[in-house]
Amino acid sequence: MNVVNDNSCGWINNLDRRSNIKTLDKNKSCDWLIVGAGYTGLSAARKLSELHPNQKIIIVDAQLAGEGASGRNSGYLVDTTLNDGFTSNKELSNYKKKTDIYKLGIDVVKNFIKEHQVDCDWNESGKYFASSNQKDRKILENFSKTLLKLNFEHNILEKNDLGKRLGINFYNLALYTKGGILLHPGKLVRAMVETLTDNIELLENSQLNEWSKNSDIITCKFNNHKIITKKIIFCTNGFLKSLGIKNNYNFPLTLTASMTRPLTNNEYKSIGEPKEWGVLPVRPMGATIRMTKDKRILIRNTAEVHSPFKMSKLDLDKSSLNQRHGIRKRFPNLPNDIIESSWSGIVSRTRNSSQIFDKIDNNVFVAGCYNGSGIGVGTLFGEQIALKASNEDSDEINIIESRNKPTWLPPQPFLNIGVKIRLMFERLRSRSDV
Ligand SMILES: Cc1cc2nc3c(=O)[nH]c(=O)nc-3n(C[C@H](O)[C@H](O)[C@H](O)COP(=O)(O)OP(=O)(O)OC[C@H]3O[C@@H](n4cnc5c(N)ncnc54)[C@H](O)[C@@H]3O)c2cc1C
């Protein structure tokens, strides 16, 4: 499979173009090979370089580093999530373990941006789980009880209050959580690329096609060249299956998002000049929608099983139209044609919403599958999988490994059929909030 993305992501196109891109142009060998340069792979590389300053570390990516899901997500660094799609974990102790991991994820990103003085539009604004449908009140009340037991500061807001905060009258109620950060995902991952140290070699536009292990030697085949490595860490998230990794434990979903141009001063005034905000849906297939720091509106309201992963222009245009409707019904007074960019990206899911953090063979490691929490959890898992692969212990590893392991998924075509039916059902239940 060819790993390619559209080049229309508003976050990425908002950054300066990079130069000095190196690709794999001859056979190489190394102590450590990391495959995938998103939050997970880049964090793993950073940690390995600290642990083994004299060893040779290579990180490869099939496209430009950070331009997969890590550069094209919605930018919510979450402390809590209400739904994980269709297999939400309802038990309190499991939910606590999950939020413990989210907290560690926030801490690790915070430390990174502090240490490297990263400007990524960090805003500790909290977030809203909002719905236009009064029938969702029960869900939010139950969620509130869970948050109360775990001491998460939050409150339920009604239409009028909400309208003032968001500048729109679309939503009828919301649960606001004080924790949770909004940021510019492209700026964050770009900083992770730019701060790689000299003992890490980054090779981009270099897709791993095949790998094999023979006693202690791991051979990785790319288009024209090979890398021989002693240890390997797979951080390819939605593309794990295409490398034959954890085949029956994860599946990719394709999401699409659109971003408007910045609102003009008059447009911004017309919606009451709200502060930057982020709304997550109460039901899994509802829209995620944000007002960004520079007064753009971001909306993500699709998730599908899509093959090939890279969407045709026609499919992307269809999603964009969907997103235009989503903006229109929330902001009826804004012009109809303010979407500036639309793009797709791949997330990775497991059946029970647990993440993958594993040694799959001697010297072969993998971390991934965070659904919509990869900014923090991916950054954390990258660091921790590097420690695990170096035979180090940590409290974080113990916490990560105390969660349930991902559960088994049926083979194709049953898996895709099941996922498609579930998505259809969820879309129907969320239809007012798409
Ligand atoms: C539209 C959208 C919205 C989202 N919103 C949020 C959000 O608000 N908050 C949040 O926390 N998360 C969100 N996510 C999820 C989040 O982006 C991911 O969980 C996170 O980026 C995963 O990071 P990663 O480094 O594991 O994987 P990725 O960023 O996907 O990186 C994997 C890399 O592996 C490379 N690769 C794959 N196969 C190969 C190969 N064979 N050879 C070499 N390289 C390969 C890819 O090119 C890619 O760069 C969203 C995702 C999408 C798509």
Short mmCIF file of C-alpha atoms and ligand atoms in Angstrom, two decimals:
data_model
loop_
_atom_site.label_atom_id
_atom_site.label_comp_id
_atom_site.label_asym_id
_atom_site.label_seq_id
_atom_site.Cartn_x
_atom_site.Cartn_y
_atom_site.Cartn_z
CA MET A 1 0.00 0.00 0.00
CA ASN A 2 1.22 3.50 -0.80
CA VAL A 3 1.13 5.88 2.16
CA VAL A 4 0.08 9.23 0.69
CA ASN A 5 -2.06 12.05 1.95
CA ASP A 6 -3.74 14.98 0.25
CA ASN A 7 -1.73 18.19 0.55
CA SER A 8 -4.66 20.38 1.48
CA CYS A 9 -4.48 20.39 5.27
CA GLY A 10 -5.08 23.91 6.61
CA TRP A 11 -2.85 23.39 9.66
CA ILE A 12 0.12 22.12 7.66
CA ASN A 13 -0.23 24.72 4.92
CA ASN A 14 -0.20 27.35 7.64
CA LEU A 15 3.46 26.47 8.39
CA ASP A 16 6.64 27.41 6.54
CA ARG A 17 7.80 24.81 4.04
CA ARG A 18 10.71 22.73 5.24
CA SER A 19 13.98 22.35 3.39
CA ASN A 20 16.83 19.82 3.75
CA ILE A 21 14.56 16.79 3.37
CA LYS A 22 16.70 13.64 3.33
CA THR A 23 15.48 10.38 1.81
CA LEU A 24 16.96 6.89 1.99
CA ASP A 25 19.41 6.89 -0.92
CA LYS A 26 21.67 3.97 -0.02
CA ASN A 27 21.68 0.85 2.15
CA LYS A 28 22.18 1.62 5.83
CA SER A 29 22.49 -0.09 9.16
CA CYS A 30 21.64 1.14 12.64
CA ASP A 31 21.07 0.16 16.26
CA TRP A 32 17.50 1.51 16.29
CA LEU A 33 14.98 2.00 13.52
CA ILE A 34 11.73 3.87 14.22
CA VAL A 35 9.07 3.61 11.54
CA GLY A 36 6.62 6.54 11.43
CA ALA A 37 7.42 10.15 12.32
CA GLY A 38 4.26 11.42 14.02
CA TYR A 39 3.95 12.27 17.71
CA THR A 40 4.70 8.66 18.68
CA GLY A 41 7.76 8.05 16.52
CA LEU A 42 9.27 11.49 17.11
CA SER A 43 8.88 11.12 20.89
CA ALA A 44 10.39 7.65 20.76
CA ALA A 45 13.35 9.05 18.84
CA ARG A 46 13.80 11.90 21.31
CA LYS A 47 13.81 9.52 24.26
CA LEU A 48 16.16 7.01 22.58
CA SER A 49 18.64 9.76 21.79
CA GLU A 50 18.75 10.66 25.50
CA LEU A 51 19.12 7.04 26.57
CA HIS A 52 21.69 6.00 23.94
CA PRO A 53 23.63 9.07 22.83
CA ASN A 54 26.31 6.94 21.16
CA GLN A 55 24.06 4.59 19.24
CA LYS A 56 22.82 5.05 15.71
CA ILE A 57 19.13 5.94 15.54
CA ILE A 58 17.20 6.27 12.28
CA ILE A 59 13.58 7.39 11.97
CA VAL A 60 11.81 6.95 8.62
CA ASP A 61 8.52 8.20 7.27
CA ALA A 62 6.72 7.41 4.05
CA GLN A 63 5.79 11.06 3.64
CA LEU A 64 7.07 14.26 5.27
CA ALA A 65 7.52 13.94 9.03
CA GLY A 66 4.50 15.05 11.03
CA GLU A 67 2.25 15.33 7.99
CA GLY A 68 0.14 12.27 8.81
CA ALA A 69 -2.60 12.40 11.43
CA SER A 70 -0.26 14.25 13.81
CA GLY A 71 -0.31 17.37 11.65
CA ARG A 72 -3.92 17.13 10.52
CA ASN A 73 -5.97 16.51 13.67
CA SER A 74 -8.39 18.82 15.48
CA GLY A 75 -5.93 19.93 18.15
CA TYR A 76 -7.73 18.83 21.36
CA LEU A 77 -5.25 17.69 24.00
CA VAL A 78 -7.80 15.86 26.10
CA ASP A 79 -8.04 15.16 29.83
CA THR A 80 -11.37 13.31 29.46
CA THR A 81 -13.39 11.84 26.61
CA LEU A 82 -17.07 11.13 26.61
CA ASN A 83 -17.29 8.60 23.86
CA ASP A 84 -14.73 6.42 22.23
CA GLY A 85 -16.95 5.56 19.35
CA PHE A 86 -18.99 2.47 19.72
CA THR A 87 -17.14 0.51 22.36
CA SER A 88 -16.97 2.97 25.15
CA ASN A 89 -15.66 1.68 28.44
CA LYS A 90 -18.22 2.39 31.10
CA GLU A 91 -16.66 1.03 34.23
CA LEU A 92 -15.30 3.63 36.58
CA SER A 93 -11.96 2.01 37.35
CA ASN A 94 -11.19 1.55 33.68
CA TYR A 95 -12.27 5.08 32.95
CA LYS A 96 -9.93 6.27 35.69
CA LYS A 97 -7.02 4.35 34.18
CA LYS A 98 -7.78 5.95 30.87
CA THR A 99 -7.85 9.46 32.31
CA ASP A 100 -4.65 8.75 34.27
CA ILE A 101 -3.02 8.09 30.92
CA TYR A 102 -4.52 11.28 29.47
CA LYS A 103 -3.04 13.23 32.39
CA LEU A 104 0.40 11.75 31.83
CA GLY A 105 0.01 12.64 28.14
CA ILE A 106 -0.80 16.26 28.94
CA ASP A 107 2.19 16.45 31.29
CA VAL A 108 4.60 15.09 28.73
CA VAL A 109 3.45 17.53 26.03
CA LYS A 110 3.57 20.39 28.54
CA ASN A 111 7.14 19.47 29.49
CA PHE A 112 8.14 19.31 25.85
CA ILE A 113 6.77 22.73 24.99
CA LYS A 114 8.26 24.23 28.14
CA GLU A 115 11.69 22.75 27.56
CA HIS A 116 11.82 23.82 23.92
CA GLN A 117 9.82 27.07 24.26
CA VAL A 118 7.36 25.90 21.62
CA ASP A 119 4.67 28.23 20.36
CA CYS A 120 1.75 25.98 19.39
CA ASP A 121 -1.18 28.28 20.26
CA TRP A 122 -1.52 26.48 23.59
CA ASN A 123 -4.78 27.47 25.28
CA GLU A 124 -5.99 25.91 28.53
CA SER A 125 -9.54 26.81 27.60
CA GLY A 126 -11.21 23.55 28.60
CA LYS A 127 -13.78 22.07 26.23
CA TYR A 128 -17.50 21.56 25.76
CA PHE A 129 -19.33 18.29 25.15
CA ALA A 130 -22.34 19.87 23.48
CA SER A 131 -25.60 18.73 21.96
CA SER A 132 -28.55 20.32 20.22
CA ASN A 133 -30.71 17.43 21.37
CA GLN A 134 -32.40 17.55 24.81
CA LYS A 135 -32.52 13.75 24.71
CA ASP A 136 -28.76 13.78 25.32
CA ARG A 137 -29.24 15.37 28.76
CA LYS A 138 -29.23 11.96 30.43
CA ILE A 139 -25.88 11.08 28.85
CA LEU A 140 -24.35 14.32 30.10
CA GLU A 141 -25.81 13.88 33.58
CA ASN A 142 -24.34 10.38 33.82
CA PHE A 143 -21.03 11.66 32.53
CA SER A 144 -21.14 14.42 35.15
CA LYS A 145 -21.53 11.78 37.90
CA THR A 146 -18.44 9.95 36.63
CA LEU A 147 -16.43 13.18 36.49
CA LEU A 148 -17.57 14.11 39.97
CA LYS A 149 -16.35 10.80 41.37
CA LEU A 150 -12.97 11.36 39.76
CA ASN A 151 -12.75 15.03 40.78
CA PHE A 152 -12.77 16.58 37.34
CA GLU A 153 -13.89 20.18 37.52
CA HIS A 154 -16.89 20.62 35.22
CA ASN A 155 -20.39 22.05 34.93
CA ILE A 156 -23.48 21.65 32.80
CA LEU A 157 -24.47 24.70 30.77
CA GLU A 158 -27.85 25.52 29.30
CA LYS A 159 -28.64 27.10 25.94
CA ASN A 160 -28.42 30.78 26.92
CA ASP A 161 -25.11 30.60 28.73
CA LEU A 162 -23.72 28.40 26.05
CA GLY A 163 -24.89 30.75 23.32
CA LYS A 164 -23.01 33.63 24.95
CA ARG A 165 -19.81 31.63 25.27
CA LEU A 166 -19.83 30.15 21.78
CA GLY A 167 -21.54 32.90 19.83
CA ILE A 168 -24.05 30.45 18.36
CA ASN A 169 -27.54 29.32 19.36
CA PHE A 170 -27.33 25.86 17.87
CA TYR A 171 -26.62 23.87 21.01
CA ASN A 172 -29.16 23.30 23.76
CA LEU A 173 -26.88 22.03 26.48
CA ALA A 174 -23.29 21.13 27.17
CA LEU A 175 -21.00 19.74 29.78
CA TYR A 176 -17.96 21.97 30.13
CA THR A 177 -14.74 20.47 31.50
CA LYS A 178 -12.12 22.88 32.75
CA GLY A 179 -9.25 20.56 31.86
CA GLY A 180 -8.16 20.00 28.29
CA ILE A 181 -6.11 22.18 26.01
CA LEU A 182 -6.62 23.50 22.51
CA LEU A 183 -3.56 23.83 20.31
CA HIS A 184 -2.26 24.01 16.75
CA PRO A 185 -1.33 20.36 16.00
CA GLY A 186 0.87 21.26 13.04
CA LYS A 187 3.00 23.66 15.07
CA LEU A 188 3.39 21.10 17.84
CA VAL A 189 4.55 18.25 15.61
CA ARG A 190 6.77 20.57 13.56
CA ALA A 191 8.54 21.54 16.80
CA MET A 192 9.07 17.83 17.50
CA VAL A 193 10.71 17.47 14.07
CA GLU A 194 12.86 20.56 14.47
CA THR A 195 14.17 19.60 17.89
CA LEU A 196 15.47 16.17 16.87
CA THR A 197 19.05 15.94 18.01
CA ASP A 198 22.09 15.32 15.81
CA ASN A 199 22.40 11.66 16.75
CA ILE A 200 19.03 10.94 15.09
CA GLU A 201 18.86 10.56 11.32
CA LEU A 202 15.45 11.48 9.86
CA LEU A 203 14.70 9.99 6.43
CA GLU A 204 11.48 11.16 4.79
CA ASN A 205 9.53 10.15 1.69
CA SER A 206 10.96 6.70 2.44
CA GLN A 207 8.29 4.04 2.79
CA LEU A 208 9.01 0.73 4.48
CA ASN A 209 7.48 -1.94 2.25
CA GLU A 210 8.54 -5.18 3.91
CA TRP A 211 10.42 -6.30 6.97
CA SER A 212 11.73 -9.60 8.26
CA LYS A 213 13.63 -10.83 11.28
CA ASN A 214 16.28 -13.48 11.20
CA SER A 215 17.71 -14.27 14.65
CA ASP A 216 18.98 -10.85 15.78
CA ILE A 217 18.99 -9.12 12.44
CA ILE A 218 15.99 -7.15 11.22
CA THR A 219 15.97 -6.38 7.52
CA CYS A 220 13.75 -3.57 6.25
CA LYS A 221 13.11 -3.14 2.53
CA PHE A 222 12.28 0.21 1.03
CA ASN A 223 11.77 1.01 -2.67
CA ASN A 224 15.40 0.78 -3.73
CA HIS A 225 17.38 0.26 -0.57
CA LYS A 226 17.51 -1.60 2.73
CA ILE A 227 18.08 -0.77 6.36
CA ILE A 228 19.47 -3.44 8.65
CA THR A 229 18.72 -2.77 12.30
CA LYS A 230 19.16 -4.42 15.69
CA LYS A 231 15.93 -3.06 17.17
CA ILE A 232 12.79 -1.64 15.61
CA ILE A 233 9.83 0.36 16.92
CA PHE A 234 6.70 0.60 14.79
CA CYS A 235 4.85 3.90 15.21
CA THR A 236 2.74 3.86 12.05
CA ASN A 237 -0.65 4.12 13.79
CA GLY A 238 -3.36 3.68 11.12
CA PHE A 239 -0.88 1.85 8.91
CA LEU A 240 0.08 -0.91 11.36
CA LYS A 241 -2.00 -3.47 9.52
CA SER A 242 -0.39 -2.70 6.18
CA LEU A 243 2.91 -3.84 7.75
CA GLY A 244 1.25 -6.97 9.13
CA ILE A 245 1.37 -5.78 12.75
CA LYS A 246 -1.30 -6.67 15.31
CA ASN A 247 -3.59 -7.49 12.40
CA ASN A 248 -6.49 -8.70 14.47
CA TYR A 249 -6.34 -5.95 17.05
CA ASN A 250 -6.65 -2.65 15.20
CA PHE A 251 -8.37 -1.07 12.23
CA PRO A 252 -7.98 2.27 10.45
CA LEU A 253 -10.70 4.86 9.98
CA THR A 254 -10.53 7.82 7.63
CA LEU A 255 -11.69 11.17 9.00
CA THR A 256 -12.14 14.42 7.12
CA ALA A 257 -12.05 18.00 8.36
CA SER A 258 -12.44 21.50 6.94
CA MET A 259 -11.22 24.89 8.06
CA THR A 260 -12.54 28.33 7.09
CA ARG A 261 -10.56 31.45 6.36
CA PRO A 262 -10.24 33.77 9.39
CA LEU A 263 -13.52 35.58 10.06
CA THR A 264 -13.49 39.27 9.21
CA ASN A 265 -13.85 41.72 12.09
CA ASN A 266 -17.48 42.31 11.16
CA GLU A 267 -18.26 38.60 10.95
CA TYR A 268 -16.58 38.06 14.28
CA LYS A 269 -18.53 40.92 15.85
CA SER A 270 -21.75 39.50 14.44
CA ILE A 271 -21.30 36.35 16.53
CA GLY A 272 -20.48 38.26 19.70
CA GLU A 273 -16.65 38.02 19.60
CA PRO A 274 -16.40 34.74 21.55
CA LYS A 275 -13.09 33.61 23.01
CA GLU A 276 -11.40 30.61 21.40
CA TRP A 277 -13.47 27.47 22.10
CA GLY A 278 -13.70 23.77 21.28
CA VAL A 279 -16.82 21.59 21.14
CA LEU A 280 -16.83 17.82 21.07
CA PRO A 281 -19.99 15.90 20.21
CA VAL A 282 -22.01 14.00 22.78
CA ARG A 283 -22.55 11.17 20.33
CA PRO A 284 -19.62 9.65 18.48
CA MET A 285 -20.54 10.68 14.94
CA GLY A 286 -21.52 14.26 15.74
CA ALA A 287 -19.29 17.15 14.69
CA THR A 288 -16.15 18.32 16.45
CA ILE A 289 -16.09 22.07 15.95
CA ARG A 290 -13.61 24.76 17.03
CA MET A 291 -13.15 28.48 16.95
CA THR A 292 -9.39 28.86 16.59
CA LYS A 293 -7.09 31.47 18.02
CA ASP A 294 -6.96 33.25 14.64
CA LYS A 295 -10.80 33.20 14.34
CA ARG A 296 -11.15 30.34 11.90
CA ILE A 297 -13.81 27.67 12.27
CA LEU A 298 -12.64 24.07 12.12
CA ILE A 299 -15.14 21.26 11.66
CA ARG A 300 -14.72 17.47 11.54
CA ASN A 301 -17.88 15.45 11.03
CA THR A 302 -17.09 12.29 9.09
CA ALA A 303 -15.48 8.94 9.92
CA GLU A 304 -15.53 6.07 7.51
CA VAL A 305 -13.93 2.89 6.33
CA HIS A 306 -12.32 4.21 3.17
CA SER A 307 -10.23 2.38 0.66
CA PRO A 308 -7.80 3.53 -0.59
CA PHE A 309 -6.87 5.70 2.38
CA LYS A 310 -6.06 8.64 0.13
CA MET A 311 -9.35 10.16 -0.94
CA SER A 312 -10.10 11.22 -4.48
CA LYS A 313 -10.80 14.91 -4.95
CA LEU A 314 -14.46 13.99 -5.52
CA ASP A 315 -14.80 12.17 -2.18
CA LEU A 316 -13.07 14.99 -0.36
CA ASP A 317 -15.36 17.53 -2.03
CA LYS A 318 -18.37 15.53 -0.81
CA SER A 319 -17.08 15.65 2.76
CA SER A 320 -16.33 19.33 2.41
CA LEU A 321 -19.94 19.92 1.37
CA ASN A 322 -21.06 18.02 4.45
CA GLN A 323 -18.86 20.30 6.53
CA ARG A 324 -20.18 23.38 4.82
CA HIS A 325 -23.71 22.31 5.92
CA GLY A 326 -22.38 21.71 9.44
CA ILE A 327 -21.03 25.26 9.60
CA ARG A 328 -24.09 26.75 7.93
CA LYS A 329 -26.53 25.34 10.45
CA ARG A 330 -24.44 26.57 13.37
CA PHE A 331 -23.50 29.95 11.89
CA PRO A 332 -26.48 30.82 9.63
CA ASN A 333 -25.37 34.44 9.23
CA LEU A 334 -21.91 33.76 7.93
CA PRO A 335 -21.29 33.53 4.16
CA ASN A 336 -21.67 30.11 2.59
CA ASP A 337 -18.26 29.92 0.97
CA ILE A 338 -15.78 30.50 3.77
CA ILE A 339 -14.20 27.04 3.83
CA GLU A 340 -10.59 27.46 2.76
CA SER A 341 -9.26 23.92 3.09
CA SER A 342 -10.52 20.32 3.49
CA TRP A 343 -8.43 17.26 4.16
CA SER A 344 -8.51 13.68 5.34
CA GLY A 345 -6.45 11.78 7.90
CA ILE A 346 -6.22 8.28 9.31
CA VAL A 347 -6.87 7.25 12.89
CA SER A 348 -6.44 3.83 14.34
CA ARG A 349 -9.00 2.09 16.51
CA THR A 350 -9.21 -1.01 18.62
CA ARG A 351 -12.37 -2.83 19.60
CA ASN A 352 -12.33 -1.91 23.29
CA SER A 353 -10.64 1.49 22.90
CA SER A 354 -7.46 0.28 24.59
CA GLN A 355 -4.22 1.39 23.03
CA ILE A 356 -1.46 -0.82 21.64
CA PHE A 357 1.82 -0.79 23.60
CA ASP A 358 3.68 -3.99 23.08
CA LYS A 359 6.78 -6.03 22.50
CA ILE A 360 5.74 -8.32 19.63
CA ASP A 361 9.03 -10.20 19.28
CA ASN A 362 12.57 -9.92 20.60
CA ASN A 363 13.73 -6.39 19.73
CA VAL A 364 10.46 -5.55 17.96
CA PHE A 365 8.11 -3.02 19.58
CA VAL A 366 4.92 -1.20 18.67
CA ALA A 367 2.87 1.69 20.06
CA GLY A 368 -0.31 3.16 18.61
CA CYS A 369 -4.10 3.28 18.30
CA TYR A 370 -5.25 6.28 20.29
CA ASN A 371 -8.34 7.22 18.31
CA GLY A 372 -8.93 10.93 19.14
CA SER A 373 -6.43 11.23 21.98
CA GLY A 374 -3.13 10.78 20.18
CA ILE A 375 -1.68 14.23 20.82
CA GLY A 376 -1.04 13.47 24.47
CA VAL A 377 -1.19 9.69 24.52
CA GLY A 378 0.95 9.28 21.37
CA THR A 379 3.60 11.62 22.77
CA LEU A 380 3.57 9.68 26.05
CA PHE A 381 3.58 6.24 24.42
CA GLY A 382 6.48 7.20 22.16
CA GLU A 383 8.66 8.05 25.13
CA GLN A 384 7.56 5.03 27.12
CA ILE A 385 7.95 2.48 24.33
CA ALA A 386 11.52 3.76 23.90
CA LEU A 387 12.11 3.08 27.60
CA LYS A 388 10.50 -0.36 27.40
CA ALA A 389 12.58 -1.25 24.35
CA SER A 390 15.68 -0.20 26.31
CA ASN A 391 14.70 -2.55 29.17
CA GLU A 392 14.00 0.37 31.49
CA ASP A 393 11.13 0.50 33.98
CA SER A 394 8.92 3.47 34.74
CA ASP A 395 5.74 4.27 36.69
CA GLU A 396 4.20 5.34 33.41
CA ILE A 397 4.84 1.92 31.85
CA ASN A 398 3.13 0.29 34.83
CA ILE A 399 0.11 2.54 34.43
CA ILE A 400 -0.07 1.97 30.68
CA GLU A 401 0.26 -1.79 31.06
CA SER A 402 -2.37 -1.99 33.79
CA ARG A 403 -5.05 -1.18 31.21
CA ASN A 404 -6.89 -3.96 29.42
CA LYS A 405 -5.19 -5.13 26.26
CA PRO A 406 -6.98 -4.56 22.94
CA THR A 407 -9.43 -7.35 22.21
CA TRP A 408 -9.55 -9.58 19.16
CA LEU A 409 -11.27 -8.41 15.98
CA PRO A 410 -12.82 -10.67 13.33
CA PRO A 411 -11.02 -11.02 9.99
CA GLN A 412 -12.07 -9.31 6.74
CA PRO A 413 -14.59 -8.99 5.20
CA PHE A 414 -16.55 -9.40 8.46
CA LEU A 415 -14.62 -6.62 10.20
CA ASN A 416 -15.35 -3.95 7.58
CA ILE A 417 -18.98 -5.00 7.34
CA GLY A 418 -19.36 -4.78 11.12
CA VAL A 419 -17.61 -1.41 11.36
CA LYS A 420 -19.64 0.04 8.48
CA ILE A 421 -22.93 -1.05 10.04
CA ARG A 422 -21.93 0.40 13.39
CA LEU A 423 -20.87 3.70 11.83
CA MET A 424 -24.16 3.89 9.94
CA PHE A 425 -26.09 3.30 13.15
CA GLU A 426 -24.07 5.93 15.04
CA ARG A 427 -24.45 8.42 12.20
CA LEU A 428 -28.21 8.00 12.40
CA ARG A 429 -28.21 8.56 16.16
CA SER A 430 -26.02 11.68 15.79
CA ARG A 431 -27.79 13.11 12.75
CA SER A 432 -28.97 16.36 14.36
CA ASP A 433 -25.41 17.23 15.42
CA VAL A 434 -23.40 16.33 12.33
C1 LIG B 1 -9.10 14.59 11.39
C2 LIG B 1 -8.50 14.07 12.67
C3 LIG B 1 -8.83 14.68 13.87
C4 LIG B 1 -8.24 14.22 15.07
N1 LIG B 1 -8.45 14.94 16.22
C5 LIG B 1 -7.70 14.66 17.33
C6 LIG B 1 -7.74 15.54 18.45
O1 LIG B 1 -8.41 16.56 18.47
N2 LIG B 1 -6.97 15.20 19.53
C7 LIG B 1 -6.16 14.10 19.55
O2 LIG B 1 -5.48 13.85 20.56
N3 LIG B 1 -6.10 13.28 18.47
C8 LIG B 1 -6.82 13.54 17.36
N4 LIG B 1 -6.71 12.74 16.25
C9 LIG B 1 -5.86 11.54 16.33
C10 LIG B 1 -4.37 11.88 16.32
O3 LIG B 1 -4.07 12.72 15.25
C11 LIG B 1 -3.57 10.58 16.24
O4 LIG B 1 -3.95 9.73 17.30
C12 LIG B 1 -2.07 10.84 16.35
O5 LIG B 1 -1.65 11.75 15.37
C13 LIG B 1 -1.31 9.54 16.23
O6 LIG B 1 0.06 9.84 16.15
P1 LIG B 1 1.08 8.77 15.62
O7 LIG B 1 2.42 9.38 15.62
O8 LIG B 1 0.89 7.50 16.37
O9 LIG B 1 0.58 8.46 14.14
P2 LIG B 1 0.61 9.36 12.79
O10 LIG B 1 0.62 10.81 13.05
O11 LIG B 1 -0.49 8.80 11.95
O12 LIG B 1 2.01 8.97 12.21
C14 LIG B 1 2.27 7.75 11.62
C15 LIG B 1 3.28 7.99 10.53
O13 LIG B 1 3.68 6.73 9.99
C16 LIG B 1 3.98 6.91 8.64
N5 LIG B 1 3.95 5.61 7.98
C17 LIG B 1 2.89 4.78 7.83
N6 LIG B 1 3.24 3.67 7.17
C18 LIG B 1 4.57 3.77 6.92
C19 LIG B 1 5.51 2.94 6.26
N7 LIG B 1 5.16 1.77 5.72
N8 LIG B 1 6.79 3.38 6.16
C20 LIG B 1 7.16 4.58 6.69
N9 LIG B 1 6.30 5.39 7.32
C21 LIG B 1 5.02 5.01 7.43
C22 LIG B 1 2.90 7.87 8.16
O14 LIG B 1 3.31 8.54 6.99
C23 LIG B 1 2.72 8.78 9.36
O15 LIG B 1 3.45 9.99 9.23
C24 LIG B 1 -7.33 13.12 15.06
C25 LIG B 1 -7.01 12.51 13.84
C26 LIG B 1 -7.58 12.97 12.65
C27 LIG B 1 -7.20 12.30 11.36
#
